[in-house]
PDB file of C-alpha atoms and ligand atoms in Angstrom:
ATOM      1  CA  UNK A 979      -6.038 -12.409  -7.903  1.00  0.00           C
ATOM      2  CA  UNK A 980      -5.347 -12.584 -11.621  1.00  0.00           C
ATOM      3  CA  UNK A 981      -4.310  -9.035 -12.641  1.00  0.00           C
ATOM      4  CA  UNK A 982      -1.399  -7.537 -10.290  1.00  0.00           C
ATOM      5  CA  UNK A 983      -1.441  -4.541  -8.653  1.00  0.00           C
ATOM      6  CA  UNK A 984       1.918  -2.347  -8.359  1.00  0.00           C
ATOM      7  CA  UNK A 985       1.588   0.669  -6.120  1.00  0.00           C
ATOM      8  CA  UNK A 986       4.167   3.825  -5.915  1.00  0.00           C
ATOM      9  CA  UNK A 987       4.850   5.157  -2.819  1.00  0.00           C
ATOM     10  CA  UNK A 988       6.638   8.411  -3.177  1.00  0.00           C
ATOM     11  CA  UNK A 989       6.379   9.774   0.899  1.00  0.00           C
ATOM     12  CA  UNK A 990       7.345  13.093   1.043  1.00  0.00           C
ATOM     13  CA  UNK A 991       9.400  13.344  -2.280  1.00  0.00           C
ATOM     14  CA  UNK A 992       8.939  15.674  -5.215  1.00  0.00           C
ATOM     15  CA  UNK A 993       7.889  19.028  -6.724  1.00  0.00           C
ATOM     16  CA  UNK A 994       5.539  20.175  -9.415  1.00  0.00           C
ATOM     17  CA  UNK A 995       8.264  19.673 -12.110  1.00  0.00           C
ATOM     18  CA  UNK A 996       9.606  16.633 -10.946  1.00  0.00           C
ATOM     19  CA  UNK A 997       5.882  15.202 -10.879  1.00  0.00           C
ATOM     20  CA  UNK A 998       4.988  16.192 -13.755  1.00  0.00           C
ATOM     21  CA  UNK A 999       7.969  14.589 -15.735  1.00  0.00           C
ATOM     22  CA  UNK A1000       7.649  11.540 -13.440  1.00  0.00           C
ATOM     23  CA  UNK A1001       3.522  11.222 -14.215  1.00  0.00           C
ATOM     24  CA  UNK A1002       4.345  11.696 -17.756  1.00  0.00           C
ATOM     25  CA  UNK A1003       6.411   9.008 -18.054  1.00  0.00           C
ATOM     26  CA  UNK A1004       5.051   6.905 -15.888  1.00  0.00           C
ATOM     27  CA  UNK A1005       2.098   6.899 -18.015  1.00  0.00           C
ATOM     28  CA  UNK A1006       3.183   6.898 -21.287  1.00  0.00           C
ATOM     29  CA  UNK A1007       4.987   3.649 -20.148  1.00  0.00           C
ATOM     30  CA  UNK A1008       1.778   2.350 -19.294  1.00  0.00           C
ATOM     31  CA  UNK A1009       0.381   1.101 -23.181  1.00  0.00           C
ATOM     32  CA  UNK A1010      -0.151  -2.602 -23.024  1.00  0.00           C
ATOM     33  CA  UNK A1011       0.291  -2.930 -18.607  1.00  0.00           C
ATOM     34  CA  UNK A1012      -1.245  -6.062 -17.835  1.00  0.00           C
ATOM     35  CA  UNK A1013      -1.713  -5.146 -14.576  1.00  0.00           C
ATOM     36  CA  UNK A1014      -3.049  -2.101 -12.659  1.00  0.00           C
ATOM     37  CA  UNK A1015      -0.675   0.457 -11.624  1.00  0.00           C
ATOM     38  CA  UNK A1016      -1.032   3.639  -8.862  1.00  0.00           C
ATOM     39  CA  UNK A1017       0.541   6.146  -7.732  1.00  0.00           C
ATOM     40  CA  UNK A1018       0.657   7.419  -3.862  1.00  0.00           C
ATOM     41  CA  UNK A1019       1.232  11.016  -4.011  1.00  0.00           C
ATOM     42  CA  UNK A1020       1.630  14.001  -1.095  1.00  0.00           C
ATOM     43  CA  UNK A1021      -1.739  15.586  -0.280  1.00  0.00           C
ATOM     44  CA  UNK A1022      -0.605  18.870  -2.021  1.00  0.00           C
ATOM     45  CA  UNK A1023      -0.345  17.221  -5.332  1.00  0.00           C
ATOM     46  CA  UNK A1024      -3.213  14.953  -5.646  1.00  0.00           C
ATOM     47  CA  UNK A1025      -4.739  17.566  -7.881  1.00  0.00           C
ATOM     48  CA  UNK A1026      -1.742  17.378 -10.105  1.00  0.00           C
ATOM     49  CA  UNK A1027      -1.622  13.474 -10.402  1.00  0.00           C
ATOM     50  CA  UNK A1028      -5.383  13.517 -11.062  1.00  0.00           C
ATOM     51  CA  UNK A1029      -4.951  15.235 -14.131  1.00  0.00           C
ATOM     52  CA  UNK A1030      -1.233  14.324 -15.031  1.00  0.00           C
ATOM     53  CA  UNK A1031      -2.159  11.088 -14.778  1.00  0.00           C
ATOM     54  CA  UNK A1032      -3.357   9.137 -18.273  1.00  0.00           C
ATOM     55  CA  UNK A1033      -3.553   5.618 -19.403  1.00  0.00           C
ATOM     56  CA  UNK A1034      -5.122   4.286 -16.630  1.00  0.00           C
ATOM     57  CA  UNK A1035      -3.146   5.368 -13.913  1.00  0.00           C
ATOM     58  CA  UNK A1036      -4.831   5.649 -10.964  1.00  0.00           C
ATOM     59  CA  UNK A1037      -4.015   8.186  -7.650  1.00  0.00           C
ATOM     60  CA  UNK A1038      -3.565   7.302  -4.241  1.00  0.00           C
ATOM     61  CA  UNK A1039      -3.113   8.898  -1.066  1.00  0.00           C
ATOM     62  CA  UNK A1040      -0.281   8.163   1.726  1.00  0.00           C
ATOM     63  CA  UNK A1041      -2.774   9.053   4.738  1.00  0.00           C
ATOM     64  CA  UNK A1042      -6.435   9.878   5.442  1.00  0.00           C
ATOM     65  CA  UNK A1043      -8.119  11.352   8.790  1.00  0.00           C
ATOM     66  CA  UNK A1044      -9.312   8.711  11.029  1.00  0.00           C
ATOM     67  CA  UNK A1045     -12.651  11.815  11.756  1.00  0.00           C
ATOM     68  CA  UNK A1046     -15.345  12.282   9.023  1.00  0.00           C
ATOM     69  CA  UNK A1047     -15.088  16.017   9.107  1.00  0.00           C
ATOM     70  CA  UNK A1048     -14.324  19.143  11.212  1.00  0.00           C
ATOM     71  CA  UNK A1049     -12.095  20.452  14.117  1.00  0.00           C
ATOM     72  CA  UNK A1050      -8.977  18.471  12.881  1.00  0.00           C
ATOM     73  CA  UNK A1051      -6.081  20.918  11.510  1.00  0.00           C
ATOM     74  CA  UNK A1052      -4.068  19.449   9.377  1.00  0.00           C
ATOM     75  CA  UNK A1053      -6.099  16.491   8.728  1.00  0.00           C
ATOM     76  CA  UNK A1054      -7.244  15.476   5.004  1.00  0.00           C
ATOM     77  CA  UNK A1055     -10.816  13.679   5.212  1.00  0.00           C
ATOM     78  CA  UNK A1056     -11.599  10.794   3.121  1.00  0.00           C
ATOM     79  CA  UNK A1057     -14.189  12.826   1.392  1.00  0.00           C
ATOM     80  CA  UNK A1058     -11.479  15.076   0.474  1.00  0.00           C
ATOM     81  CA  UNK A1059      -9.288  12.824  -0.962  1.00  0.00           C
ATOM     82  CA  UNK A1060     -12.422  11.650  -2.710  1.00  0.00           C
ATOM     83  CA  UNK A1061     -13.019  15.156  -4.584  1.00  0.00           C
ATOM     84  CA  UNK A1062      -9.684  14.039  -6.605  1.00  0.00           C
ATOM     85  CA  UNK A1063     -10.163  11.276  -7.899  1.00  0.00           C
ATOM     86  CA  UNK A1064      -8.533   8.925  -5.401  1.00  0.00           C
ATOM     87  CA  UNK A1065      -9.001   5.234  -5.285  1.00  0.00           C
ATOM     88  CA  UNK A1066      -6.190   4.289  -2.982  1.00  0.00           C
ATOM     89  CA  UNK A1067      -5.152   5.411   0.612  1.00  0.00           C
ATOM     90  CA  UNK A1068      -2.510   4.147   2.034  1.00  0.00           C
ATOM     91  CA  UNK A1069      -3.065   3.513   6.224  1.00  0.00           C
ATOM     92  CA  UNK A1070      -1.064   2.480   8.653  1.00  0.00           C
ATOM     93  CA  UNK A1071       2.258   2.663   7.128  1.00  0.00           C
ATOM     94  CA  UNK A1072       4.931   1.741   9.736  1.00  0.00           C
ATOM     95  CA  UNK A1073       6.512   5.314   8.894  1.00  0.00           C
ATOM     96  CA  UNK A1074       3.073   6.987  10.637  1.00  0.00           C
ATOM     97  CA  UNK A1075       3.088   4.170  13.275  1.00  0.00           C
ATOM     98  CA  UNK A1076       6.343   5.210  14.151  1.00  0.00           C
ATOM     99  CA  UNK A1077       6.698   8.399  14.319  1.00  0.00           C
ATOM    100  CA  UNK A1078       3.061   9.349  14.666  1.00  0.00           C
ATOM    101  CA  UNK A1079       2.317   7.072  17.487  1.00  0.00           C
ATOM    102  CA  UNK A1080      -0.680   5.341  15.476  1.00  0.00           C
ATOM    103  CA  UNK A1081      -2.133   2.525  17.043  1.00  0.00           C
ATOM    104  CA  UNK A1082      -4.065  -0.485  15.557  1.00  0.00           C
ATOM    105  CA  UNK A1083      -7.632   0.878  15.941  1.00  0.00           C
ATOM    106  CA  UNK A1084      -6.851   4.390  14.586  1.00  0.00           C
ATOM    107  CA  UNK A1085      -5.689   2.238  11.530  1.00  0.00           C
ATOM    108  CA  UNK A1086      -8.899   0.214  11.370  1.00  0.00           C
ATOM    109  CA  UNK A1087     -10.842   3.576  11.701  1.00  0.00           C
ATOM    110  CA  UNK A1088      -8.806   4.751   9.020  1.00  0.00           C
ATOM    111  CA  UNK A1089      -9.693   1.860   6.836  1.00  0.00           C
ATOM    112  CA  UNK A1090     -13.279   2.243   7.769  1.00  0.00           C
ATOM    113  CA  UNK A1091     -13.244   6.490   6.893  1.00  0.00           C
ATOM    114  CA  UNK A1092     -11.877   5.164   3.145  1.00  0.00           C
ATOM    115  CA  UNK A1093     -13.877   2.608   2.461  1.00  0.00           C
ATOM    116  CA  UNK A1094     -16.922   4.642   3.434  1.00  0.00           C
ATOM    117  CA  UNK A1095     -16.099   7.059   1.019  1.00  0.00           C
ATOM    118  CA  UNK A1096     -14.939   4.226  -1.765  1.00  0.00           C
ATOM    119  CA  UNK A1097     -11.885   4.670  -1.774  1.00  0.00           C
ATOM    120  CA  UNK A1098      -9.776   1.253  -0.752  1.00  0.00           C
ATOM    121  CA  UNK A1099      -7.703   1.333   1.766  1.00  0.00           C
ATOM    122  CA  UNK A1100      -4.103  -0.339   1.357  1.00  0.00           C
ATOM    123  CA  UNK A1101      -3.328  -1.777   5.135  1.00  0.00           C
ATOM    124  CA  UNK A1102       0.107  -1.792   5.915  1.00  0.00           C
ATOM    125  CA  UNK A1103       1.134  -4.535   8.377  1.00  0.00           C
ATOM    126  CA  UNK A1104       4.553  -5.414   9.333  1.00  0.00           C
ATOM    127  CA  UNK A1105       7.413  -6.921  11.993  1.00  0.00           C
ATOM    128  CA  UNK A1106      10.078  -4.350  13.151  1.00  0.00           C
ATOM    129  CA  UNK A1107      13.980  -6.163  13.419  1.00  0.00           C
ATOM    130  CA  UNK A1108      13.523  -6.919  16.581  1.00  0.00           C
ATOM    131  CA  UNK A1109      10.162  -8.511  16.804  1.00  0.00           C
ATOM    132  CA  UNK A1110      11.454 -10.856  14.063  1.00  0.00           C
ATOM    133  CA  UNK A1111      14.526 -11.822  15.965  1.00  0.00           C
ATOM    134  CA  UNK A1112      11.963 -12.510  18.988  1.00  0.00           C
ATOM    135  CA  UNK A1113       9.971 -14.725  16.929  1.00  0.00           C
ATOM    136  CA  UNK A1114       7.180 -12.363  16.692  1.00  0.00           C
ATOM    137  CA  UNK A1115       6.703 -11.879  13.271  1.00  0.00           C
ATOM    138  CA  UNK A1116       3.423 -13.611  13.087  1.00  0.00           C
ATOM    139  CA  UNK A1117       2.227 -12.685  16.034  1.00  0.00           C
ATOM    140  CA  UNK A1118       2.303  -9.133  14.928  1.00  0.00           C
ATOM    141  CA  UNK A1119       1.287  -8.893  11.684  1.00  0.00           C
ATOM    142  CA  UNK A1120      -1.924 -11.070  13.147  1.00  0.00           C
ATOM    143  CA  UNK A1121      -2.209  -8.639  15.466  1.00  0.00           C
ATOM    144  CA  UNK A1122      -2.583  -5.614  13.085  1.00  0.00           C
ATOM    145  CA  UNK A1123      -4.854  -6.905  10.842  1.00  0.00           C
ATOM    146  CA  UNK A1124      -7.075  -8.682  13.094  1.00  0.00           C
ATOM    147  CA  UNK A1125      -7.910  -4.886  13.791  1.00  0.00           C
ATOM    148  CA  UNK A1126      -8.610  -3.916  10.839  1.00  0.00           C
ATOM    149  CA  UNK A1127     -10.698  -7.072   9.897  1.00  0.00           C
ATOM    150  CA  UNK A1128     -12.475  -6.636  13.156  1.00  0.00           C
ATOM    151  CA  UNK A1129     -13.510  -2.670  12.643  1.00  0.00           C
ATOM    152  CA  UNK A1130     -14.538  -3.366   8.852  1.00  0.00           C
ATOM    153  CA  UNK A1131     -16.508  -7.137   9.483  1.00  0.00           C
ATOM    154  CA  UNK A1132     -17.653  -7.597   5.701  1.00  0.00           C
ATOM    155  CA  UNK A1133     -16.446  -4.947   3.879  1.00  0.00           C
ATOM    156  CA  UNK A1134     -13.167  -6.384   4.282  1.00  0.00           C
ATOM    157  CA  UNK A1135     -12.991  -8.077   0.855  1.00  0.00           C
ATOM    158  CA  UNK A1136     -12.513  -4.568  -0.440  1.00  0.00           C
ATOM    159  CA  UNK A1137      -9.336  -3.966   1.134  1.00  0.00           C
ATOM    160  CA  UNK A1138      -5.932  -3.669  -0.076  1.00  0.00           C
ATOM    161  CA  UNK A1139      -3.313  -5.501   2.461  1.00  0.00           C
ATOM    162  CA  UNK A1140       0.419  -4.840   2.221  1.00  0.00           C
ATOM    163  CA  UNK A1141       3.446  -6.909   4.373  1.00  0.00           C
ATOM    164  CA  UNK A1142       6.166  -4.274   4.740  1.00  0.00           C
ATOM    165  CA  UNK A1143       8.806  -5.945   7.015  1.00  0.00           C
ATOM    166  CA  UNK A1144       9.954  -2.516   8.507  1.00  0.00           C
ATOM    167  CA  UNK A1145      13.968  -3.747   8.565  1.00  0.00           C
ATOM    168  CA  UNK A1146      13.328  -4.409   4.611  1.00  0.00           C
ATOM    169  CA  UNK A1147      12.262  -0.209   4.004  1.00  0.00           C
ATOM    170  CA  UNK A1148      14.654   1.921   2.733  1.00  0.00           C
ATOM    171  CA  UNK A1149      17.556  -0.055   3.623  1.00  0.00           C
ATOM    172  CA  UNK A1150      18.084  -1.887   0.547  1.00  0.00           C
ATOM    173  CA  UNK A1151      17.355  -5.616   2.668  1.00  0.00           C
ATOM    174  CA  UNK A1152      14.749  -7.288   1.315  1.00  0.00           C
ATOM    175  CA  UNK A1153      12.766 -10.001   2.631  1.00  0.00           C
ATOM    176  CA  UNK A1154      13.628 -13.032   0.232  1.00  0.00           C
ATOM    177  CA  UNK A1155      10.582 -14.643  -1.817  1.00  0.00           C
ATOM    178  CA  UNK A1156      10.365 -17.659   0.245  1.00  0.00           C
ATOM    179  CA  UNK A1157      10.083 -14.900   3.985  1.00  0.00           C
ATOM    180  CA  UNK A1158       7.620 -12.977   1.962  1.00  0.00           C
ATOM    181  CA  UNK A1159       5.408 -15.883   0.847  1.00  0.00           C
ATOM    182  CA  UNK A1160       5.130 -17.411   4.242  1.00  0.00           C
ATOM    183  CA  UNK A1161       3.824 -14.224   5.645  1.00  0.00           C
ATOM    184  CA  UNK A1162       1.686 -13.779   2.553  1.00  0.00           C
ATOM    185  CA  UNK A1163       0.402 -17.047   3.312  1.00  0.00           C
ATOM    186  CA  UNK A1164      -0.800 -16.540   6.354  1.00  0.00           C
ATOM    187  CA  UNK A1165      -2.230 -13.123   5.844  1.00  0.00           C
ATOM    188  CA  UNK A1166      -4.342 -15.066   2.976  1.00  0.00           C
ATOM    189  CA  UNK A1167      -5.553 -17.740   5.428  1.00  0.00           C
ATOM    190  CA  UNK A1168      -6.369 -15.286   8.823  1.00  0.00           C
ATOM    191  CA  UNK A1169      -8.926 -13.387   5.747  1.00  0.00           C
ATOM    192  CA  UNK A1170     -10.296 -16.510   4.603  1.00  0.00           C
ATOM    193  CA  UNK A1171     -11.525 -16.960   8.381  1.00  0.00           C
ATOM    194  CA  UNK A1172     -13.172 -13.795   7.938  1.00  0.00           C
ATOM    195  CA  UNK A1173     -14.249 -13.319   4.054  1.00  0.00           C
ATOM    196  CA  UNK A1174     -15.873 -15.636   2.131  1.00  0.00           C
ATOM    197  CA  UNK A1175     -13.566 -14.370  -0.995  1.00  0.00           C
ATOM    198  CA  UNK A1176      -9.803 -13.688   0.315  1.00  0.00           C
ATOM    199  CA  UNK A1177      -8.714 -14.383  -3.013  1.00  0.00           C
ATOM    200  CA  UNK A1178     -10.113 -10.898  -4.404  1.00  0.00           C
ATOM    201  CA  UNK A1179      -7.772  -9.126  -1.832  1.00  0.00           C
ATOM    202  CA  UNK A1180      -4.497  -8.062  -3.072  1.00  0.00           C
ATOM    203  CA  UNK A1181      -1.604  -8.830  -0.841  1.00  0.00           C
ATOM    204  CA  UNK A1182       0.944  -6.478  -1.589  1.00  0.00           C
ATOM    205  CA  UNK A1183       4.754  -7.011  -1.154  1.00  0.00           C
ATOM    206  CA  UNK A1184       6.492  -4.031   0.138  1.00  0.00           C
ATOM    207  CA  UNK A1185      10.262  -2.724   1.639  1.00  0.00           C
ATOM    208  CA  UNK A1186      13.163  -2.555  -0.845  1.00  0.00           C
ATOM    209  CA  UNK A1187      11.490  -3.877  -3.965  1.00  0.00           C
ATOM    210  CA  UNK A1188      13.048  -2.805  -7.177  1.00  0.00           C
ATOM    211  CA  UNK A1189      13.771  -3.390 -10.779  1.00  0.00           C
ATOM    212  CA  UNK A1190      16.010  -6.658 -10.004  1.00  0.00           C
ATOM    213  CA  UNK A1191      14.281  -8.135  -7.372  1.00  0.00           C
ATOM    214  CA  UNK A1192      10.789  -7.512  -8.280  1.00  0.00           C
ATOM    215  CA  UNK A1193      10.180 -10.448 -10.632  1.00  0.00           C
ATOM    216  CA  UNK A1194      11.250 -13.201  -8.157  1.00  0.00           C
ATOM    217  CA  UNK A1195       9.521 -11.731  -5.212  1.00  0.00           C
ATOM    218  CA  UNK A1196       5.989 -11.201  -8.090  1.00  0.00           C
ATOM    219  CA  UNK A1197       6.701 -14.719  -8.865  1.00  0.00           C
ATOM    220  CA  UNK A1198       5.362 -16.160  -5.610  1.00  0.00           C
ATOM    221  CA  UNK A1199       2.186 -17.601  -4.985  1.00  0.00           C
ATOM    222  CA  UNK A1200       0.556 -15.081  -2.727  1.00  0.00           C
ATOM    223  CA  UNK A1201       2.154 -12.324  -3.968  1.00  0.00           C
ATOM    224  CA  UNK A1202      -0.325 -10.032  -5.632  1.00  0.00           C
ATOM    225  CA  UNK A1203       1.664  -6.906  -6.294  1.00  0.00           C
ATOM    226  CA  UNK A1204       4.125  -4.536  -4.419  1.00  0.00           C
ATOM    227  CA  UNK A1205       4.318  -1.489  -2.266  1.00  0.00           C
ATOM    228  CA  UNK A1206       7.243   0.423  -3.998  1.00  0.00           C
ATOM    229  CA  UNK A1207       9.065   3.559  -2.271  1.00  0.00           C
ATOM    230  CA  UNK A1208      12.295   4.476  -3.404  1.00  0.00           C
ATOM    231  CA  UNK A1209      11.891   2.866  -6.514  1.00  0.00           C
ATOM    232  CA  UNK A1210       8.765   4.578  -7.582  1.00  0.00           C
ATOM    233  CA  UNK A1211      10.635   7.550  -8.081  1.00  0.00           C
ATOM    234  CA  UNK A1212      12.254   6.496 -10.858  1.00  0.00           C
ATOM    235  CA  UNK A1213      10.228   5.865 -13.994  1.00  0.00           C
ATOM    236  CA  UNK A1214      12.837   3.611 -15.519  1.00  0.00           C
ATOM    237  CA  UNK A1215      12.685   1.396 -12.145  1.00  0.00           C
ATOM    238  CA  UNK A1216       9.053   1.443 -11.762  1.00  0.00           C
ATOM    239  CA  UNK A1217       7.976   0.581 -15.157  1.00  0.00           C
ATOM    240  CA  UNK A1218      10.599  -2.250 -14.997  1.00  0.00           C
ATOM    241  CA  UNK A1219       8.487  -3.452 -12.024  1.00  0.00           C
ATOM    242  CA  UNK A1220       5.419  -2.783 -13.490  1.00  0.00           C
ATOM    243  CA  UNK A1221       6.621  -5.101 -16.547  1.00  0.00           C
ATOM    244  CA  UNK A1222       7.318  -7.402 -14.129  1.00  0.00           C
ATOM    245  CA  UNK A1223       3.936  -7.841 -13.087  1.00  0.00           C
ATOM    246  CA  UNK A1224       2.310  -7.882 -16.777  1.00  0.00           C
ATOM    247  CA  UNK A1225       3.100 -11.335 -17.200  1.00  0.00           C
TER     248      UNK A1225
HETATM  249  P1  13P B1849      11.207   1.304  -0.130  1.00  0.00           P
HETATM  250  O1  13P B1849      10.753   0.640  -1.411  1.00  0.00           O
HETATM  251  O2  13P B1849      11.920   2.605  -0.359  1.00  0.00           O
HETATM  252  O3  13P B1849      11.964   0.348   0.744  1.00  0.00           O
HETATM  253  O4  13P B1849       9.886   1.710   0.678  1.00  0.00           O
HETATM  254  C1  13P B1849       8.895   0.744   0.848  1.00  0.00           C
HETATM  255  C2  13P B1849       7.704   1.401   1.420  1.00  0.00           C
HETATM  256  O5  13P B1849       7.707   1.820   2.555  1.00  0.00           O
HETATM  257  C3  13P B1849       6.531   1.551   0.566  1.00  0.00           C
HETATM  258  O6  13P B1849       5.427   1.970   1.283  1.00  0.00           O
END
């Protein structure tokens, strides 16, 4: 990877003033970015960011349906997201493994639907506090993307992976450079058993990154961006991040 890639999150956050302000800013801040910079919006207001957003900014989704088209209510296809302007979807964040029961193979499906439609998919893999403490870190992050790698064969090199540690979300612990880059590491070495170029696919960092931790955490060999939630929201914070990752 030689350009970065830092990717807002903003889950279910926002309004269609707030956004607007927020993709305003964000963008203007944008001039001179060495590195490539999205935004993850709610379904309701890809429409919004897809015009809102200027200087390069590209859109994202949080979710896509795991089905092509049809009976699903609720469910946003990956053709959909497609109409907009999309280039990212997010999949298998541990917020929709949690609370929306889904498994490793509706995630790989999921990864298949976007990348069918071009649109690349940003895998989220990650250890919950207790499967850490039980030693299972590896084993589970292995686990998750060995899915994904096996649904997709060799379309994988077009994927987006990020390590979220889920006790690092939200709660203001971060996973120090050093735990970071040993997952990272291994991440980079089960693709390169399956891709003949792992070093095209971004691994992104992801739970509690912000303005002062960003550069240290960037600064790390198989770091190749970041995942940001909370402080996406901010343009301030973000663009701080984002400056991180322009050198
Ligand atoms: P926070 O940056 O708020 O910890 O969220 C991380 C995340 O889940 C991004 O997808």
């Amino acid at each position: 990877m030689t350009r970065k890639l830092i990717v807002g999150n903003w889950k279910m956050n926002g309004n269609l003033a707030a956004n607007q302000d927020l993709l305003h800013a964000v963008s203007a801040g944008l001039a001179g970015a060495a590195c490539q910079v999205a935004v993850c919006v709610p379904a309701p207001y890809l429409a919004q960011a897809h015009q809102a957003a200027t200087h390069g900014l590209l859109t994202g989704a949080q979710d896509v349906s795991a089905h092509e088209q049809g009976a699903f209510t609720g469910e946003v296809s990956a053709a959909m997201l497609r109409d907009f302007g999309v280039r990212f979807a997010i999949v298998g964040h541990s917020e929709r493994r949690q609370y929306h029961g889904e498994t490793d193979a509706d995630v790989a499906t999921k990864a298949q639907r976007a990348l069918a439609a071009g649109i690349t998919p940003i895998v989220c893999v990650g250890e919950t506090l207790a499967e850490r403490e039980a030693g299972q870190t590896q084993a589970v992050v292995k686990r998750q993307l060995a899915a994904v790698i096996h649904t997709n064969g060799h379309c994988i090199s077009e994927i987006v992976v990020a390590y979220e540690p889920v006790w690092a979300i939200g709660t203001g612990k971060t996973a120090t450079p050093e735990q970071a880059q040993e997952v990272h590491a291994l991440l980079r070495a089960q693709l390169a058993a399956a891709t003949a170029h792992p070093e095209r696919i971004a691994l992104l960092y992801g739970g509690s990154m912000n303005a002062a931790n960003a550069a240290s955490l960037l600064a790390q060999n198989d770091i190749d961006g970041g995942l940001i939630g909370g402080a996406s929201l901010k343009a301030a914070d973000f663009l701080t991040i984002v400056a991180a990752a322009s050198h």
